[in-house]
Coordinates of C-alpha atoms in Angstrom, one line a residue:
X23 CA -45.7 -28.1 9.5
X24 CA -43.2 -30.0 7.8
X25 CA -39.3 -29.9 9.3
X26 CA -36.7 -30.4 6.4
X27 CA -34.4 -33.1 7.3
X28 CA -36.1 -34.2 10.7
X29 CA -36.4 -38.2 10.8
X30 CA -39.9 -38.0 9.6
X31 CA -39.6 -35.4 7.0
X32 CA -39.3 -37.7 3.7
X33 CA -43.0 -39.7 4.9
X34 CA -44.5 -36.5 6.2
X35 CA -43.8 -34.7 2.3
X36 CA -45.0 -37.7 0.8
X37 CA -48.3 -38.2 2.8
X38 CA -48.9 -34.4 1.9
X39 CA -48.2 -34.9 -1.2
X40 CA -50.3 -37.8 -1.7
X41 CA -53.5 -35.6 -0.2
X42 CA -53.0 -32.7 -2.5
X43 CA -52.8 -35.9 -5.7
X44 CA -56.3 -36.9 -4.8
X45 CA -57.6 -33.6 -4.2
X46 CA -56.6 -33.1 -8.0
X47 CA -58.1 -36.5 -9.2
X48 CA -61.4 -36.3 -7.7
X49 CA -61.9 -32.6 -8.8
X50 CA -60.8 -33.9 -12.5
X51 CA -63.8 -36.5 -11.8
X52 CA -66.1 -33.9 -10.4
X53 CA -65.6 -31.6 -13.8
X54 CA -66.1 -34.8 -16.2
X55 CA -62.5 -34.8 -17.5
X56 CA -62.7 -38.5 -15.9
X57 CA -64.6 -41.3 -15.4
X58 CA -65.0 -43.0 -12.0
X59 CA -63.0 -46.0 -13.5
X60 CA -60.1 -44.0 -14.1
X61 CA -60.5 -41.8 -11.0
X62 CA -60.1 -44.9 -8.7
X63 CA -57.6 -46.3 -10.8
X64 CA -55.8 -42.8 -10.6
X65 CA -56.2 -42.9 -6.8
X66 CA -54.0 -45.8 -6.3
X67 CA -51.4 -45.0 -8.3
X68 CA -51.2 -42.0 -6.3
X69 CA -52.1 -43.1 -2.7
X70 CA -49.1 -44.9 -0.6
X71 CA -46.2 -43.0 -2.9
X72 CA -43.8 -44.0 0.1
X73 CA -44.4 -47.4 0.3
X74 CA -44.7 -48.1 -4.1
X75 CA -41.2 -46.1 -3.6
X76 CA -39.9 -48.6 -0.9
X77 CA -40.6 -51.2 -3.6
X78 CA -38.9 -49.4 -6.8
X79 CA -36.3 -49.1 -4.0
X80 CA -36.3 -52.8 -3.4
X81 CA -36.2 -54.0 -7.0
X82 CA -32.7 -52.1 -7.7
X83 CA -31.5 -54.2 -4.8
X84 CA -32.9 -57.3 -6.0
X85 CA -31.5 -56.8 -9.1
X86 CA -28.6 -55.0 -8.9
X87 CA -27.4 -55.6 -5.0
X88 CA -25.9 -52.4 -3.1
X89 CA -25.2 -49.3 -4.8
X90 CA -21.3 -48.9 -5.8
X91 CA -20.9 -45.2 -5.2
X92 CA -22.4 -42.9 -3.0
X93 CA -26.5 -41.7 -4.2
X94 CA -26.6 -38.4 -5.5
X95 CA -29.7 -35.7 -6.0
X96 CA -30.4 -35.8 -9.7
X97 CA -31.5 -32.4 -11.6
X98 CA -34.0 -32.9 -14.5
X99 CA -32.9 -29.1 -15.9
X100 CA -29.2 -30.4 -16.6
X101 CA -29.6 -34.1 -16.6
X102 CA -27.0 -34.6 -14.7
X103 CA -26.3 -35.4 -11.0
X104 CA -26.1 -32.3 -8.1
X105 CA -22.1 -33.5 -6.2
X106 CA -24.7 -33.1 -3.1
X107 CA -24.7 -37.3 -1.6
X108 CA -27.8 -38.1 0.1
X109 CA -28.5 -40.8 3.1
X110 CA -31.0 -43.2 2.1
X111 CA -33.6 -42.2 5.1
X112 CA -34.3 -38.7 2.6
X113 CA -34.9 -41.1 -0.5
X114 CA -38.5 -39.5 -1.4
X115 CA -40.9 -39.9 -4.6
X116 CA -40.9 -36.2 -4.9
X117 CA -37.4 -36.0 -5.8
X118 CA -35.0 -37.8 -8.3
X119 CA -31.8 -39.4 -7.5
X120 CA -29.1 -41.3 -9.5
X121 CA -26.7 -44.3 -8.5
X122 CA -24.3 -46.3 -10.3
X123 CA -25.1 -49.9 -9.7
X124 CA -23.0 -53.5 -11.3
X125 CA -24.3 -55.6 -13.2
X126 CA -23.1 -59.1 -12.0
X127 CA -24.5 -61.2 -14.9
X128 CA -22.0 -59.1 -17.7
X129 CA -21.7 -60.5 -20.9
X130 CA -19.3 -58.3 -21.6
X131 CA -17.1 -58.4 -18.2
X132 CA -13.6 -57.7 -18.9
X133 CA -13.3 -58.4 -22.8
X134 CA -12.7 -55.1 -23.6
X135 CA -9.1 -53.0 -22.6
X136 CA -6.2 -51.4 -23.8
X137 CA -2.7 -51.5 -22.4
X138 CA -1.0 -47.8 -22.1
X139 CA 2.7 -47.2 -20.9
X140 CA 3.3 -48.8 -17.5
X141 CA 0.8 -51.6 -17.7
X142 CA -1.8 -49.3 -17.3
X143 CA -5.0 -51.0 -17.9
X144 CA -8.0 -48.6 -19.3
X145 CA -11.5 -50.8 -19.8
X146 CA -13.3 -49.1 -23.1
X147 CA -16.5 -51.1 -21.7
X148 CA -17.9 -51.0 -18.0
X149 CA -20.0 -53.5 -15.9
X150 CA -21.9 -49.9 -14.1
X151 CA -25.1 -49.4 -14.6
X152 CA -26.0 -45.7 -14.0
X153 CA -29.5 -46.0 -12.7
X154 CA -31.9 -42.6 -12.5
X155 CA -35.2 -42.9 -10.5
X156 CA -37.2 -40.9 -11.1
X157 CA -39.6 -39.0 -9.0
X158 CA -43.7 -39.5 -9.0
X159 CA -45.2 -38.4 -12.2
X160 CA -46.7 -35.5 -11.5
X161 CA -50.6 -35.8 -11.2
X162 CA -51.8 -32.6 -13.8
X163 CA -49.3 -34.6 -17.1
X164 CA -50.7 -37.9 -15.5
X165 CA -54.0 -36.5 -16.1
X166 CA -53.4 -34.6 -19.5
X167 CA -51.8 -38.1 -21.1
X168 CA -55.3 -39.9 -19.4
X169 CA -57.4 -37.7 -21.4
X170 CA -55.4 -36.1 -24.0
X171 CA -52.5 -38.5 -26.0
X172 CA -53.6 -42.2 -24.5
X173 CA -57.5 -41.5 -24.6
X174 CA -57.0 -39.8 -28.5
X175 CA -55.1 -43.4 -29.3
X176 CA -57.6 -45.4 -27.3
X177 CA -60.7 -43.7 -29.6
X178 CA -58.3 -44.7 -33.0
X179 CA -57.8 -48.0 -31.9
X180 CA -62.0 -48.9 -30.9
X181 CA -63.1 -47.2 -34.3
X182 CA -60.4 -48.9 -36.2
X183 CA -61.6 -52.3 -34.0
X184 CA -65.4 -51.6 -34.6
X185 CA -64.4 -50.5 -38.6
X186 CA -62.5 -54.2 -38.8
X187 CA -65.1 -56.2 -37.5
X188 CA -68.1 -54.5 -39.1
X189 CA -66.7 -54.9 -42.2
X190 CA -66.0 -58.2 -42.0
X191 CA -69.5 -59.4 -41.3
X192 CA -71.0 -56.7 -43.6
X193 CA -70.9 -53.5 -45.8
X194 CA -67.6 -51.8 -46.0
X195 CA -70.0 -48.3 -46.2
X196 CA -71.9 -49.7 -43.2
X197 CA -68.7 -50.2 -41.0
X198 CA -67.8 -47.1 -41.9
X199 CA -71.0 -45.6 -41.1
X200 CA -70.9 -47.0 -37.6
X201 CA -66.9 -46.0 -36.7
X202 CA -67.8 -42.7 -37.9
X203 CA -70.9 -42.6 -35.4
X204 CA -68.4 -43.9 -32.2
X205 CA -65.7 -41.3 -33.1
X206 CA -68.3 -38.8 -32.4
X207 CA -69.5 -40.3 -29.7
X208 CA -66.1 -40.7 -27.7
X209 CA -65.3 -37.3 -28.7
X210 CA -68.0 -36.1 -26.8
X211 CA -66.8 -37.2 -23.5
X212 CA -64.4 -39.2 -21.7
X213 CA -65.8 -42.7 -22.8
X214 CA -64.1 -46.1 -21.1
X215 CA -66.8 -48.7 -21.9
X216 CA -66.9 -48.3 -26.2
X217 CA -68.9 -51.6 -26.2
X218 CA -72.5 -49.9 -24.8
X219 CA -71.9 -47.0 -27.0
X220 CA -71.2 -49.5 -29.8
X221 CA -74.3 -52.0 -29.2
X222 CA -76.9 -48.7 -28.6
X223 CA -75.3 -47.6 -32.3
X224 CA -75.8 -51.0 -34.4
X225 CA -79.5 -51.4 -32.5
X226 CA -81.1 -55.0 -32.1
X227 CA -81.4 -57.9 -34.7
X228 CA -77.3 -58.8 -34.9
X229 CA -76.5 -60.8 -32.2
X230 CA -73.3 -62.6 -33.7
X231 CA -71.8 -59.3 -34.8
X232 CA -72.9 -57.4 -31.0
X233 CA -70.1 -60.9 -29.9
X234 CA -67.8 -60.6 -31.9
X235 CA -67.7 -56.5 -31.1
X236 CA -67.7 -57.1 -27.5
X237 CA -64.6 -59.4 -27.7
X238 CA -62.9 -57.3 -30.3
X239 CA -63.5 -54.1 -28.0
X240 CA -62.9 -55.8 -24.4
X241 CA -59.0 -56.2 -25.6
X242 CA -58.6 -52.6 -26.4
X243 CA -56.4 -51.3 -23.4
X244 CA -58.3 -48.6 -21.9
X245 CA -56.7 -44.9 -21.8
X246 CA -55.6 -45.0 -17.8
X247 CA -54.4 -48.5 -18.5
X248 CA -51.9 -47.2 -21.2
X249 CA -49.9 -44.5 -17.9
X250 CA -47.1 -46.8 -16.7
X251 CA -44.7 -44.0 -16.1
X252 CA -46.2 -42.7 -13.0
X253 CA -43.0 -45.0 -11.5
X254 CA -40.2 -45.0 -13.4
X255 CA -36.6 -45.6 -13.7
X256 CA -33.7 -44.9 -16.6
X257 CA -30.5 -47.5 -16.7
X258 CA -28.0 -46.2 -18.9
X259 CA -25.6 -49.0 -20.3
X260 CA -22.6 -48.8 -22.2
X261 CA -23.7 -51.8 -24.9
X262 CA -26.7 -52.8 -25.5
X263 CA -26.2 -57.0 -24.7
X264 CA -25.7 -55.8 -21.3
X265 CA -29.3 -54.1 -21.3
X266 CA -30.2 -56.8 -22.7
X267 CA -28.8 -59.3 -20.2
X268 CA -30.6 -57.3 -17.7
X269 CA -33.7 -57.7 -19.3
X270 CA -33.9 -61.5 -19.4
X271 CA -32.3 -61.6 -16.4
X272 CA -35.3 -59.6 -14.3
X273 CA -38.0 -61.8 -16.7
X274 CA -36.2 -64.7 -15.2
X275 CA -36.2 -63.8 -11.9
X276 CA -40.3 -62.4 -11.7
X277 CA -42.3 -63.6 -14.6
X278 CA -45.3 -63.5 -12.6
X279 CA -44.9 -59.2 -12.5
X280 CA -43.6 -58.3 -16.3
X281 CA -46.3 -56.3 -17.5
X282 CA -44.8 -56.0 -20.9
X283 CA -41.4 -55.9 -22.5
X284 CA -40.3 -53.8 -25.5
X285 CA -36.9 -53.6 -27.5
X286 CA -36.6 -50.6 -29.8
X287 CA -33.0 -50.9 -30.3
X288 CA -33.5 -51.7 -33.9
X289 CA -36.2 -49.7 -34.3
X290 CA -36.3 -48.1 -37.7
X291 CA -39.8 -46.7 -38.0
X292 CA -39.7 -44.3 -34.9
X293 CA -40.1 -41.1 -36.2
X294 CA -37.4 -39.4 -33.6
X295 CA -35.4 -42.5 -34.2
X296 CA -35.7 -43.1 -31.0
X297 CA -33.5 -46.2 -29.8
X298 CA -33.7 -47.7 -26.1
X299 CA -35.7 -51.3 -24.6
X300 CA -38.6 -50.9 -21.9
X301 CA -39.8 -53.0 -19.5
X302 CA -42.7 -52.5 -17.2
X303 CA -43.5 -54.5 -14.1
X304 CA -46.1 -54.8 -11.6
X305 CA -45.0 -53.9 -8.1
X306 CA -48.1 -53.7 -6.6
X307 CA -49.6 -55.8 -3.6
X308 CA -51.9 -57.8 -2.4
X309 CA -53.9 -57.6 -6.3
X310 CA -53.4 -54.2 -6.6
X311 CA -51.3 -53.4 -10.2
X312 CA -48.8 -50.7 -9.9
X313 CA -46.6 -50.1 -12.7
X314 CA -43.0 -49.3 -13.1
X315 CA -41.8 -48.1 -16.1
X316 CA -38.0 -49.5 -17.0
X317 CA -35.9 -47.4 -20.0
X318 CA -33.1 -49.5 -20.7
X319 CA -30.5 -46.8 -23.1
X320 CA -27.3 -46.9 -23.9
X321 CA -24.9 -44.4 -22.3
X322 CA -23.8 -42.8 -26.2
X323 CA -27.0 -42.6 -27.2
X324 CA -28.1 -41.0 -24.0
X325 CA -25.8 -38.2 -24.1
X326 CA -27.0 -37.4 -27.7
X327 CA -31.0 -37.9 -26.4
X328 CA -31.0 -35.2 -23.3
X329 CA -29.9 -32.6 -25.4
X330 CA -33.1 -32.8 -27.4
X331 CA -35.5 -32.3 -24.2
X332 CA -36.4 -28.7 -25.4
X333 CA -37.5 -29.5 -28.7
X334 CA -39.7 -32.6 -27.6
X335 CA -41.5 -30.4 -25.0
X336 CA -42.1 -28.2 -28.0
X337 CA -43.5 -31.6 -30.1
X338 CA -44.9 -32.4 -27.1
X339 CA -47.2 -29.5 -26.0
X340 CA -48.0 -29.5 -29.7
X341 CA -49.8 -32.8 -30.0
X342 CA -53.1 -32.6 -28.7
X343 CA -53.5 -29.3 -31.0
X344 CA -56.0 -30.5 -33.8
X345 CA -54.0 -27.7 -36.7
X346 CA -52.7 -28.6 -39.4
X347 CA -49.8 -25.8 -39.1
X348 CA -48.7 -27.2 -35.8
X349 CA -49.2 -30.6 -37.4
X350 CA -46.6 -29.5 -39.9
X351 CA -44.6 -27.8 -37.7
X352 CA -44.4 -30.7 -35.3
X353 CA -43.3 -32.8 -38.1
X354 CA -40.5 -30.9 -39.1
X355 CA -39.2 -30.8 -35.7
X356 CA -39.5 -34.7 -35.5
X357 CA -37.5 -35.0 -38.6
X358 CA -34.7 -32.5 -37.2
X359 CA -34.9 -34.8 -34.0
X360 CA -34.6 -37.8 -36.5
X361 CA -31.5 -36.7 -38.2
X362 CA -30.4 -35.7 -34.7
X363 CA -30.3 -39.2 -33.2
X364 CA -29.0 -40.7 -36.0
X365 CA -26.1 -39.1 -35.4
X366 CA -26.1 -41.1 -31.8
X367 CA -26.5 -44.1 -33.6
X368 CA -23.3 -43.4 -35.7
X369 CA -21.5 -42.4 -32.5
X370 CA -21.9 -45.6 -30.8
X371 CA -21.7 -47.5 -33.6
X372 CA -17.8 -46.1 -33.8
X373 CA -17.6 -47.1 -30.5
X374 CA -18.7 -50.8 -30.9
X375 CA -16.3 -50.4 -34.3
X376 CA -13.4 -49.4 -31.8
X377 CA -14.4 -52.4 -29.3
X378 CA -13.8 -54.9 -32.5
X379 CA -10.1 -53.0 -33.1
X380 CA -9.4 -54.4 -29.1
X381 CA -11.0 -57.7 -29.6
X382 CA -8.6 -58.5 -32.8
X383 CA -5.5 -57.5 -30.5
X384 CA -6.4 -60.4 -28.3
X385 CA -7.9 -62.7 -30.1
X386 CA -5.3 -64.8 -31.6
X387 CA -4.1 -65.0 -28.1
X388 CA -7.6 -66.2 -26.7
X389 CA -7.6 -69.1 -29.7
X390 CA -3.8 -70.0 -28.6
X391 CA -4.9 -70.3 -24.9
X392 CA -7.9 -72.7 -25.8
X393 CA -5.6 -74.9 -27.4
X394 CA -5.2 -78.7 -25.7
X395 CA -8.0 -77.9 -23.3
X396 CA -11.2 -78.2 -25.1
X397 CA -12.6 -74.8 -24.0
X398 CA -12.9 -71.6 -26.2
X399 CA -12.4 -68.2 -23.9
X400 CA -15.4 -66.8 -26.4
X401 CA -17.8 -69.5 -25.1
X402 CA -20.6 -67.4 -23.9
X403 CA -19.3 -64.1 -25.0
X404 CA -21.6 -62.8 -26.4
X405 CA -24.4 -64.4 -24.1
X406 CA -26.8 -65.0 -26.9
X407 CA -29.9 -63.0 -26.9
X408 CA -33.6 -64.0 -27.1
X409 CA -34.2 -60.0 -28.5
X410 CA -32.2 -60.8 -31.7
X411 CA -32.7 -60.7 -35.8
X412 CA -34.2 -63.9 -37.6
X413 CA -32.4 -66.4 -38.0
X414 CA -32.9 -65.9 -42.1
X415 CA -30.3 -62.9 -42.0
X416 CA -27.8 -64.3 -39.6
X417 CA -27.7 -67.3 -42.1
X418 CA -27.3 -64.7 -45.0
X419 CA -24.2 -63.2 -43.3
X420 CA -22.6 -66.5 -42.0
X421 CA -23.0 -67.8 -45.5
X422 CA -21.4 -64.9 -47.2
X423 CA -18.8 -64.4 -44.8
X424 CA -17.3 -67.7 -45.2
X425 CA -17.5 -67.2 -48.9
X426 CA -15.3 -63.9 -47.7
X427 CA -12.7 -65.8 -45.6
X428 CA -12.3 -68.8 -48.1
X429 CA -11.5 -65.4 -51.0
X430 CA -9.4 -64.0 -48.2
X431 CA -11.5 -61.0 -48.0
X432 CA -10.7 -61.3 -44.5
X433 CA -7.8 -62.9 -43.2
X434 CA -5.3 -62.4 -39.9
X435 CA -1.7 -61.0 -40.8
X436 CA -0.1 -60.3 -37.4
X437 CA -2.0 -63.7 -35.5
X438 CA 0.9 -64.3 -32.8
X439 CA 1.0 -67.8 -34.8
X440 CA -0.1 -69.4 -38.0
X441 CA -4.1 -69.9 -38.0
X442 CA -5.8 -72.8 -39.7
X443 CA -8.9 -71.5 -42.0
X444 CA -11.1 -73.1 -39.1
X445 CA -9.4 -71.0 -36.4
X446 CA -10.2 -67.4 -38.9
X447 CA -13.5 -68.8 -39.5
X448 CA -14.5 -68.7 -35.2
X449 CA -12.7 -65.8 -35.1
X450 CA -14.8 -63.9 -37.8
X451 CA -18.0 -65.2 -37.4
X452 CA -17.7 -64.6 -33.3
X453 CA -16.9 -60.6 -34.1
X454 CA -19.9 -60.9 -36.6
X455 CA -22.1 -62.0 -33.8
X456 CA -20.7 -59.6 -31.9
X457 CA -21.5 -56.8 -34.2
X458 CA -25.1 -58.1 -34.7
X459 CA -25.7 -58.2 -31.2
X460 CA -24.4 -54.6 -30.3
X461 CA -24.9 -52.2 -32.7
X462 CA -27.7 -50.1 -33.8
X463 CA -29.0 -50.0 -38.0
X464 CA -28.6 -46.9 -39.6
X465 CA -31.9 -45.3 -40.7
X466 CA -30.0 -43.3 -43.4
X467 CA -28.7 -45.7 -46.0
X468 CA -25.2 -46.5 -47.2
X469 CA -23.6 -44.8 -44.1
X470 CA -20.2 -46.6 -43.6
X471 CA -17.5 -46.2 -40.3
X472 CA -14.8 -44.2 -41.9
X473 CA -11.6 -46.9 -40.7
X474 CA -9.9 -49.3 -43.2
X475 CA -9.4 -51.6 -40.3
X476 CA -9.6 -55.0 -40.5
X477 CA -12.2 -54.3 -37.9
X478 CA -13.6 -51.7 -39.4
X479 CA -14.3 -53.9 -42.8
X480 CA -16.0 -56.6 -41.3
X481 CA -18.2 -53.9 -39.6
X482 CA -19.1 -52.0 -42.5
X483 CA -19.6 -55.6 -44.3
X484 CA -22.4 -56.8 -41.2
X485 CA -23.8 -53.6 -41.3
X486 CA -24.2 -53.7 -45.0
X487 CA -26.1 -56.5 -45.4
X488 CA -28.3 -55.4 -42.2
X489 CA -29.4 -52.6 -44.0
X490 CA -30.3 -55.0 -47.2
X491 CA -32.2 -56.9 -44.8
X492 CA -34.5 -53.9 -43.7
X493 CA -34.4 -52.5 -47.0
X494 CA -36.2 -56.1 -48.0
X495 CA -38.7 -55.3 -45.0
X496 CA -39.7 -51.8 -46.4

């Protein structure tokens, strides 16, 4: 029997908890839902839950050091955290929790502030990192992603492969023949070796096509290989070159464990215009692979993202349903989501807008203080990012913006002393970085920040030729 809160009560709930998981997996094996590839691969993910918690535990600390305020329960219903502190001996994989972490290696430490009545000093842009970990996946959507959404993308991806390669060797009408043959086949049953289905398909007498299929189909990520979320943690940032910072920061510190890395933040063909970066790693031991999952979001867009959970649970129970009505249906709510988020993207976007408005109250200063000693207060401000546009656009905008300050387009008119046109030019082109660095493209076009600012110009006039750029791409 298990006592809450007695010293052994987090291990003993896990250890349960971790009996009842493989009691599901193997009777998924037993009814066929799964291979016995996926079952053992299953198995580990959800044997030792204390101990692959221990080490999700010991990354935040590597990464982030000790938590700066107390650790709080965290409730999945409101998305937010329960005022109810915890000790770190009940820390469990069956339940959430939320912390606020720094993040030592801020670009973005201290640039931004405003000055109210008495000196006081409010910071529009923190160094915490509010960090959710979330609990074990549970084992029954583990099981439905295995063999509903990941194995349904795993089937398009091998007939597409064995379509590509087929057809490049012979008929188009023969490759199509042959995909069409594997889709039934994999539809049949849960299928994780496509090449022996392939090979028995296409029969004897084509021994350079059989290679080339086998390579082609041997780099298809298998469906169980596509769940990383079974460990998984959200850091909620308040601009995106600190999430990004973070990023190359844990690459730096354990290349050998990045699984993969991912950067939506300018993603424009999302269909829920969904914005964040991910980053999976490998904290497994001694050769086994355990994945964490690592949602890097930014705290605006965040706030606009948790109030679409209902909807996406709808979209989501909706899309291994094979009907065109739901299909429909489905779509429409993605749009709704799409128009939704964009409205995120336009809320942060005013903040990064407002952040440019503190910047040109001290930046005269900063050029003033530089002078006589060689060193510019913006050096390394923005840190500049791997993650970033091509270079072809950022020459686009550098080129037309000094075409802008030579015209006096843009030009300083309360500077705390007379500029030269080389001092303007640093100044512009560093809140032009700036503004390419943090904020997010618009899907909908010709949307503009509503402030005839000098800040707010030169925003609307990087953002403008952004959106020329992935109007170019479309």
């Amino acid at each position: 029997m298990l006592i809450p809160h007695s010293e052994f009560y987090a291990a003993d709930a896990a250890a349960d908890h971790d009996r009842k998981n493989q009691a599901a997996i193997e009777a998924a094996r037993v009814a066929g839902r799964i291979n016995d590839e996926a079952a053992q691969y299953l198995s580990e993910l959800y044997s030792d839950s204390m101990t692959w918690f221990r080490e999700v535990f010991y990354f935040l600390g590597k990464c982030f050091g000790a938590p700066k305020a107390p650790v709080m329960r965290y409730d999945y219903a409101t998305d937010s955290a329960i005022d109810e502190p915890i000790k770190i001996s009940d820390i469990n994989p069956l339940s959430p929790y939320i912390v606020h972490h720094r993040l030592d290696a801020d670009p973005m430490r201290n640039q931004f502030f405003t000055s109210e009545a008495g000196h006081k000093i409010d910071l529009a842009v923190s160094s915490i990192v509010t960090v959710i970990v979330g609990a074990q996946k549970s084992v029954d959507r583990a099981l439905d992603k295995v063999t509903g959404k990941y194995y349904a993308a795993y089937v398009e991806e091998v007939v597409n492969t064995v379509y590509r390669v087929i057809a490049a060797q012979e008929r188009e009408a023969s490759a199509r023949a042959v995909a069409d043959k594997i889709r039934a086949k994999l539809t049949e049953k849960y299928v994780s070796t496509p090449s022996e289905a392939v090979l028995s398909i296409i029969g004897s007498g084509h021994e350079k096509l059989a290679v080339d299929l086998v390579r082609a189909l041997d780099k298809v990520p298998r469906p169980r290989m596509r769940l990383q979320d079974v460990w998984r943690v959200k850091c909620l940032f308040d601009l995106i070159p600190q999430a990004r910072t973070f990023i190359e920061r844990v690459c730096e510190m354990m290349p050998d464990r990045i699984l993969s890395v991912r950067d939506n933040f300018y993603d424009m063909k999302n269909p829920r215009n969904y914005r964040d970066a991910k980053l999976v790693i490998d904290i497994g031991k001694d050769g086994r692979v355990v994945p964490m999952e690592i949602i890097c979001q930014v705290r605006t867009f965040f706030e606009f993202e948790k109030q679409t959970h209902g909807h996406y649970e709808v979209s989501r129970k909706r899309e291994n349903k094979n009907n065109k009505k739901v299909a429909e249906a489905s779509a429409t709510i993605e749009r709704k989501l799409a128009d939704f988020m964009e409205r995120g993207v336009k809320e942060y976007n005013l903040m990064i807008c407002q952040c440019l408005e503190d910047l040109f109250d001290r930046v005269g200063w900063n050029i003033l203080y530089s002078q006589g000693n060689g060193v510019s207060m913006f050096d390394g401000f923005p840190k500049p990012c791997k993650l970033y546009y091509p270079q072809k656009i950022l020459d686009v905008i550098g080129e037309k913006l000094d075409n802008a300050i030579e015209n006096e387009v843009f030009r300083f008119t309360k500077a705390p002393a007379n500029l030269t046109m080389a001092q303007e030019s640093e100044i512009f082109h560093f809140m032009a970085r700036f503004t390419l660095v943090s904020a997010m493209p618009y899907v909908q076009k010709d949307w503009a920040v509503p402030l005839d600012t000098m800040a707010g110009k030169l925003f609307n006039f990087v953002m403008t030729e952004v959106q020329r750029y992935y109007k170019k791409k479309a």
